[in-house]
Coordinates of C-alpha atoms and ligand atoms in Angstrom, one line a residue:
M95 CA -145.5 -136.3 67.2
N96 CA -147.6 -139.3 66.4
Q97 CA -146.1 -142.6 65.5
N98 CA -146.5 -142.2 61.8
T99 CA -144.7 -138.9 61.7
L100 CA -142.0 -140.3 63.9
F101 CA -141.6 -143.3 61.6
T102 CA -141.5 -141.0 58.6
S103 CA -138.9 -138.8 60.2
I104 CA -136.7 -141.7 61.2
L105 CA -137.2 -143.2 57.7
S106 CA -136.2 -139.9 55.9
F107 CA -133.3 -139.4 58.3
T108 CA -132.1 -142.9 57.5
L109 CA -132.5 -142.4 53.8
I110 CA -130.8 -139.1 53.8
S111 CA -127.9 -140.4 55.9
A112 CA -127.6 -143.4 53.6
F113 CA -127.6 -141.4 50.4
L114 CA -126.1 -138.1 51.4
P115 CA -122.4 -139.3 51.4
T116 CA -122.9 -140.6 47.9
I117 CA -124.6 -137.5 46.7
L118 CA -121.9 -135.3 48.3
A119 CA -119.1 -137.5 47.1
Q120 CA -120.4 -137.3 43.5
A121 CA -120.8 -133.6 43.8
T122 CA -117.4 -133.0 45.2
D123 CA -115.2 -135.6 43.5
K124 CA -115.1 -134.0 40.1
K125 CA -111.7 -132.8 39.1
L126 CA -110.8 -129.5 37.4
I127 CA -107.2 -129.7 36.3
Y128 CA -104.6 -127.4 34.7
Y129 CA -101.3 -128.7 33.3
H130 CA -98.9 -125.9 34.1
D131 CA -96.0 -126.1 31.7
R132 CA -94.0 -122.9 32.2
A133 CA -92.7 -120.8 35.0
N134 CA -92.5 -117.7 32.8
D135 CA -94.6 -116.6 29.9
T136 CA -93.5 -115.6 26.4
H137 CA -92.4 -112.2 27.7
N138 CA -90.3 -114.0 30.4
K139 CA -92.8 -112.7 33.0
H140 CA -93.6 -115.1 35.9
V141 CA -96.9 -117.0 35.3
S142 CA -98.7 -116.7 38.6
L143 CA -100.9 -119.5 39.9
L144 CA -102.2 -117.2 42.7
P145 CA -105.3 -115.9 40.8
L146 CA -106.6 -119.5 41.1
V147 CA -107.0 -119.1 44.9
Q148 CA -107.5 -115.3 45.2
N149 CA -110.5 -113.1 44.6
T150 CA -112.9 -115.3 42.9
S151 CA -114.9 -118.2 44.3
D152 CA -116.0 -119.7 41.0
I153 CA -112.6 -121.0 39.7
S154 CA -112.7 -124.2 41.7
V155 CA -109.5 -125.8 40.3
T156 CA -108.8 -129.0 42.2
N157 CA -105.5 -130.1 40.7
I158 CA -102.4 -128.7 39.0
L159 CA -99.9 -130.8 37.2
I160 CA -96.5 -129.3 37.0
A161 CA -95.2 -130.1 33.5
T162 CA -92.9 -131.5 32.4
L163 CA -90.5 -133.5 34.5
D164 CA -87.7 -135.3 32.8
L165 CA -85.5 -137.8 34.6
N166 CA -82.1 -139.2 33.7
S167 CA -79.2 -140.7 35.6
T168 CA -77.7 -137.2 36.2
G169 CA -80.8 -135.5 37.7
L170 CA -84.4 -134.5 37.7
F171 CA -85.2 -131.7 35.3
L172 CA -88.2 -129.4 34.6
R173 CA -88.9 -128.3 31.1
S174 CA -90.4 -124.9 31.1
G175 CA -91.3 -123.5 27.8
A176 CA -88.2 -123.9 25.7
K177 CA -85.9 -124.3 28.7
E178 CA -85.0 -127.4 30.5
L179 CA -83.3 -126.8 33.9
D180 CA -82.6 -128.7 37.1
I181 CA -85.7 -128.9 39.2
D182 CA -83.9 -127.1 42.0
S183 CA -82.8 -124.2 39.8
P184 CA -83.5 -120.8 41.3
A185 CA -85.2 -120.0 38.0
F186 CA -88.2 -122.0 39.5
D187 CA -88.2 -120.3 42.9
N188 CA -91.4 -118.3 42.1
L189 CA -93.1 -121.4 40.8
W190 CA -92.5 -123.4 44.0
T191 CA -93.6 -120.4 46.1
D192 CA -96.9 -120.4 44.2
V193 CA -97.2 -124.1 44.5
A194 CA -96.9 -124.0 48.3
E195 CA -99.6 -121.2 48.4
V196 CA -102.2 -123.0 46.2
Q197 CA -101.6 -126.2 48.2
K198 CA -102.6 -124.2 51.4
H199 CA -105.9 -123.5 49.7
G200 CA -106.6 -127.2 49.0
I201 CA -105.4 -127.6 45.5
K202 CA -103.4 -130.8 45.0
V203 CA -100.2 -130.3 43.0
S204 CA -98.6 -133.2 41.1
G205 CA -95.5 -133.5 39.0
M206 CA -96.2 -134.5 35.4
M207 CA -93.5 -136.7 33.9
L208 CA -93.6 -137.1 30.1
G209 CA -91.4 -139.1 27.8
A210 CA -89.7 -142.5 27.4
F211 CA -89.1 -143.3 31.1
R212 CA -85.8 -145.0 30.1
A213 CA -84.4 -144.0 33.5
L214 CA -87.1 -146.1 35.2
S215 CA -87.0 -149.1 33.0
G216 CA -84.4 -151.9 32.9
N217 CA -82.7 -153.7 35.7
D218 CA -83.3 -153.0 39.4
T219 CA -79.9 -151.4 40.1
W220 CA -80.5 -148.9 37.3
F221 CA -84.1 -148.3 38.5
E222 CA -83.1 -147.8 42.2
T223 CA -80.4 -145.3 41.3
N224 CA -82.7 -143.1 39.2
Y225 CA -85.9 -143.6 41.2
A226 CA -84.0 -142.2 44.2
I227 CA -83.5 -139.0 42.3
L228 CA -87.2 -138.8 41.5
H229 CA -88.2 -139.7 45.0
D230 CA -86.0 -136.9 46.5
G231 CA -87.5 -134.3 44.0
I232 CA -91.1 -135.3 44.9
K233 CA -90.3 -135.1 48.6
K234 CA -88.3 -131.8 48.5
H235 CA -91.0 -130.0 46.5
K236 CA -93.8 -131.5 48.5
L237 CA -95.7 -132.8 45.5
D238 CA -99.0 -134.5 46.1
G239 CA -98.7 -136.9 43.2
L240 CA -97.1 -137.9 40.0
D241 CA -98.8 -137.9 36.6
I242 CA -97.2 -140.5 34.4
D243 CA -97.3 -139.9 30.6
V244 CA -95.4 -142.6 28.7
E245 CA -95.0 -141.4 25.1
T246 CA -92.5 -143.7 23.6
A247 CA -93.4 -147.3 22.9
D248 CA -90.8 -150.0 23.6
A249 CA -88.9 -147.9 26.2
I250 CA -90.7 -149.2 29.3
T251 CA -92.8 -152.3 29.7
L252 CA -96.1 -152.7 31.5
D253 CA -94.3 -154.6 34.3
E254 CA -91.8 -151.8 34.7
V255 CA -94.6 -149.1 34.9
I256 CA -96.1 -151.3 37.6
R257 CA -92.8 -151.4 39.4
L258 CA -92.8 -147.6 39.5
I259 CA -96.5 -147.4 40.6
D260 CA -96.0 -149.9 43.4
R261 CA -92.9 -148.1 44.6
L262 CA -94.5 -144.7 44.7
R263 CA -97.5 -146.1 46.5
K264 CA -95.2 -147.8 49.1
D265 CA -93.0 -144.8 49.7
F266 CA -95.6 -142.0 49.6
G267 CA -98.6 -143.7 51.1
P268 CA -102.3 -144.2 50.2
T269 CA -103.2 -140.5 49.5
F270 CA -100.4 -139.9 47.0
L271 CA -102.1 -139.2 43.7
I272 CA -100.9 -141.5 40.9
T273 CA -102.5 -140.5 37.7
M274 CA -101.7 -141.1 34.0
S275 CA -102.1 -139.1 30.8
P276 CA -102.6 -141.6 27.9
V277 CA -104.0 -140.5 24.6
A278 CA -107.8 -140.9 24.6
E279 CA -107.8 -143.7 22.0
A280 CA -105.5 -145.8 24.1
L281 CA -108.5 -146.2 26.5
S282 CA -110.9 -147.4 23.9
G283 CA -108.7 -150.0 22.2
G284 CA -107.3 -147.6 19.5
R285 CA -103.8 -146.3 19.0
N286 CA -101.4 -145.8 21.9
L287 CA -98.1 -144.0 22.4
S288 CA -97.1 -146.0 25.5
G289 CA -96.6 -149.5 24.0
F290 CA -98.8 -151.2 26.6
N291 CA -102.5 -151.9 27.1
Y292 CA -104.2 -149.6 29.5
K293 CA -107.1 -152.0 30.1
T294 CA -104.5 -154.6 31.3
L295 CA -102.9 -151.9 33.5
E296 CA -106.3 -150.9 34.9
A297 CA -107.0 -154.6 35.7
R298 CA -103.7 -155.1 37.4
R299 CA -103.2 -151.7 39.2
G300 CA -106.5 -149.8 38.9
D301 CA -106.6 -149.6 42.7
S302 CA -103.5 -147.5 42.7
I303 CA -104.3 -145.2 39.8
A304 CA -106.5 -142.4 40.9
W305 CA -107.7 -141.5 37.4
Y306 CA -106.6 -141.1 33.7
N307 CA -106.2 -137.6 32.2
A308 CA -107.1 -138.8 28.7
Q309 CA -105.8 -136.6 25.9
F310 CA -108.6 -135.7 23.6
Y311 CA -106.4 -133.9 21.0
N312 CA -103.6 -134.3 18.5
S313 CA -105.9 -136.7 16.5
F314 CA -106.4 -139.1 19.4
G315 CA -109.8 -137.9 20.4
L316 CA -112.2 -135.0 20.1
V317 CA -114.2 -132.9 22.6
S318 CA -116.6 -131.7 19.9
S319 CA -119.0 -134.5 20.8
T320 CA -119.3 -137.2 23.5
D321 CA -118.5 -140.0 21.0
D322 CA -114.9 -140.6 22.0
Y323 CA -115.6 -140.5 25.7
D324 CA -118.6 -142.9 25.1
A325 CA -116.2 -145.3 23.3
I326 CA -113.9 -145.3 26.4
V327 CA -116.8 -146.1 28.7
D328 CA -118.1 -148.8 26.2
Y329 CA -114.6 -150.3 26.2
G330 CA -114.9 -150.8 30.0
F331 CA -113.4 -147.8 31.8
K332 CA -115.6 -146.2 34.5
P333 CA -116.4 -142.5 34.0
K334 CA -115.1 -141.9 37.5
K335 CA -111.7 -143.0 36.3
V336 CA -111.6 -140.8 33.1
V337 CA -111.0 -137.1 32.9
M338 CA -111.5 -135.4 29.6
G339 CA -108.2 -133.6 28.7
M340 CA -108.2 -130.9 26.1
T341 CA -106.0 -128.1 24.7
T342 CA -106.7 -124.7 26.0
D343 CA -105.5 -122.9 22.9
P344 CA -104.8 -123.9 19.3
A345 CA -101.2 -123.1 19.9
N346 CA -101.0 -125.9 22.5
G347 CA -102.0 -128.8 20.2
D348 CA -104.2 -129.9 17.4
D349 CA -108.0 -130.2 17.6
F350 CA -108.8 -127.3 19.8
V351 CA -112.5 -127.0 20.0
P352 CA -114.2 -123.6 20.7
L353 CA -115.3 -123.3 24.3
D354 CA -119.1 -123.1 23.6
K355 CA -119.0 -126.4 21.8
T356 CA -116.8 -128.0 24.5
K357 CA -119.2 -126.8 27.2
E358 CA -122.1 -128.5 25.4
T359 CA -120.2 -131.8 25.3
L360 CA -119.3 -131.6 29.0
Q361 CA -122.9 -130.8 30.0
K362 CA -124.0 -133.9 28.0
L363 CA -121.3 -136.0 29.7
V364 CA -122.3 -134.8 33.2
A365 CA -125.9 -135.6 32.5
K366 CA -125.1 -139.0 31.0
Y367 CA -122.5 -140.2 33.5
P368 CA -123.2 -139.3 37.1
G369 CA -119.6 -140.2 38.1
F370 CA -118.0 -138.2 35.3
K371 CA -114.6 -137.3 36.6
G372 CA -113.9 -133.9 35.1
V373 CA -111.7 -131.8 32.9
A374 CA -108.0 -131.2 32.3
G375 CA -106.6 -128.3 30.3
W376 CA -103.3 -128.4 28.5
V377 CA -102.1 -125.7 29.4
Y378 CA -102.6 -123.0 32.0
F379 CA -100.5 -120.0 30.9
D380 CA -102.4 -119.0 27.7
A381 CA -105.8 -120.7 28.2
R382 CA -108.6 -119.2 26.3
P383 CA -110.6 -117.1 26.6
G384 CA -108.5 -115.0 29.0
R385 CA -105.2 -116.1 27.4
Q386 CA -101.9 -114.8 28.9
E387 CA -103.7 -111.9 30.7
A388 CA -106.3 -114.0 32.4
P389 CA -105.6 -117.8 32.0
W390 CA -107.9 -118.6 35.0
K391 CA -111.0 -117.7 33.0
W392 CA -111.0 -121.1 31.3
A393 CA -111.4 -122.7 34.7
Q394 CA -114.5 -120.6 35.5
I395 CA -116.1 -121.7 32.3
M396 CA -115.3 -125.4 32.9
A397 CA -116.4 -125.3 36.5
N398 CA -119.7 -124.0 35.4
A399 CA -120.0 -126.6 32.6
I400 CA -119.3 -129.6 34.9
G401 CA -121.2 -128.1 37.9
L402 CA -118.3 -127.8 40.2
S403 CA -118.4 -125.0 42.7
R404 CA -116.0 -124.1 45.5
A405 CA -117.6 -124.3 48.9
P406 CA -117.5 -121.2 51.1
K407 CA -113.9 -120.4 52.1
N408 CA -114.3 -121.4 55.8
S409 CA -115.8 -124.9 55.1
R410 CA -113.9 -125.7 52.0
E411 CA -111.0 -127.6 53.5
K412 CA -113.4 -129.6 55.7
Q413 CA -115.5 -130.6 52.8
R414 CA -112.6 -131.5 50.6
G415 CA -111.0 -133.5 53.4
L416 CA -114.2 -135.4 54.2
H417 CA -114.8 -136.6 50.7
F418 CA -111.2 -136.7 49.4
E419 CA -110.7 -139.8 47.4
A420 CA -107.2 -140.7 46.2
Ligands
LIG651 C1 -107.0 -110.5 42.1 O1 -106.6 -109.3 42.7 C2 -105.4 -108.8 42.3 C3 -105.1 -107.6 43.2 O2 -106.2 -106.8 43.3 C4 -105.4 -108.5 40.8 O3 -104.1 -108.0 40.4 C5 -105.7 -109.8 40.1 O4 -105.9 -109.5 38.7 C6 -107.0 -110.4 40.6 N1 -107.2 -111.6 40.0 C7 -108.4 -112.1 39.6 C8 -108.5 -113.5 39.2 O5 -109.4 -111.4 39.6
LIG652 C1 -79.8 -135.4 31.3 O1 -80.7 -134.4 31.0 C2 -80.1 -133.1 31.0 C3 -81.2 -132.1 30.8 O2 -81.9 -132.3 29.6 C4 -79.1 -133.1 29.9 O3 -78.5 -131.8 29.9 C5 -78.1 -134.2 30.1 O4 -77.2 -134.2 29.1 C6 -78.7 -135.5 30.3 N1 -77.7 -136.5 30.7 C7 -77.8 -137.7 30.2 C8 -76.7 -138.6 30.7 O5 -78.6 -138.1 29.4
LIG653 C1 -88.3 -116.4 34.9 O1 -88.0 -115.0 34.9 C2 -87.2 -114.6 36.0 C3 -87.1 -113.0 36.0 O2 -86.8 -112.6 34.7 C4 -85.8 -115.2 35.9 O3 -85.1 -114.9 37.0 C5 -86.0 -116.7 35.9 O4 -84.8 -117.3 35.7 C6 -87.0 -117.1 34.8 N1 -87.3 -118.6 34.9 C7 -87.4 -119.4 33.9 C8 -87.6 -120.8 34.2 O5 -87.2 -119.0 32.7
LIG654 C1 -78.4 -152.2 34.3 O1 -78.8 -151.2 33.3 C2 -77.9 -150.2 33.0 C3 -78.6 -149.2 32.0 O2 -79.1 -149.9 30.9 C4 -76.6 -150.8 32.4 O3 -75.7 -149.8 32.2 C5 -76.1 -151.8 33.4 O4 -74.9 -152.5 32.9 C6 -77.1 -152.8 33.8 N1 -76.6 -153.6 34.9 C7 -76.7 -155.0 34.9 C8 -76.2 -155.6 36.2 O5 -77.3 -155.6 34.0
LIG655 C1 -99.5 -149.7 21.0 O1 -99.0 -149.0 19.9 C2 -98.0 -149.7 19.2 C3 -97.5 -148.8 18.1 O2 -97.0 -147.6 18.6 C4 -98.4 -151.0 18.7 O3 -97.4 -151.7 18.1 C5 -99.0 -151.8 19.9 O4 -99.5 -153.0 19.4 C6 -100.0 -151.1 20.7 N1 -100.3 -151.8 21.8 C7 -101.5 -152.0 22.3 C8 -101.5 -152.8 23.5 O5 -102.5 -151.6 21.8

């Protein structure tokens, strides 16, 4: 090896070493997310999460958000379809067995809390009493995170949301996933359902919030073009902090956009924003095109659209672990 070749080798090695982590991190940090809002389907048959980790290597789901948690001073509840039951009800046994199994395969599972958050607003004594119930539920069911979706203005203030975020961070540590699900417009200076400004929140606690699952539906955003996502980026949010959330079937919310069109938008976003965070589907159990018979097919299409592929089984955990970013 002459000196030039040696120099070139050292140089390329240095360059590759310098850039590889960035390239890998970008390639592996995208999120493919399902909200999972019912233990049983419309025929009262258990909705299994296991197809997401069995058989196919191209599903690549990274996160599941168990919806929807509801907290009051008497307990922590899980709304599942039309039912609302105590989170520890045996009616959810199959759900929690599935959750433990998909977690073993590297999928992170969060609870998704939606509503007014009255139990977590107000004075410290009130907060402490109710937070303790939430804390125990998260711990008992080994949840990896909490997705916070405040949908009633004037029920909880920005400072009170921050009190909750800080407490979760303190109690569950740096890898606990704190995410939020605002309506898309709330991230571009438009209408909001939460009653506080998300840009202010991002400025004050962005370090604690892993990303936002922005709702591009119900008139608050559309996935038929990149316009509404562009508006969010123009308003100051980084693409690595914003997941594009969408309905998976017209029955799950207004503004469902056919998958071919959605795919086009996502491919444009991926090309335009290298840090583009990914996709969330509301909800799993009846997602098109497979619907109740094969709700995982939506994830295959989305993984393909955003260029997310699951690494070979034996190296998957290692890769996820290496580049995991909270
Ligand atoms: C996985 O295999 C099981 C058993 O063979 C089957 O019932 C299920 O439908 C398969 N799931 C997928 C996603 O192919
Ligand atoms: C708490 O929520 C449960 C489940 O929705 C409900 O049955 C109960 O009445 C609520 N209790 C209070 C005090 O709001
Ligand atoms: C789901 O169905 C099983 C079997 O019918 C039943 O035992 C369980 O209570 C149901 N769970 C819910 C949340 O409806
Ligand atoms: C704290 O808030 C709760 C719920 O609003 C209320 O019932 C209680 O009286 C308040 N306690 C104090 C000390 O203000
Ligand atoms: C949020 O929406 C409410 C109406 O629901 C509005 O009064 C308020 O000004 C909005 N807040 C921000 C920060 O945009």
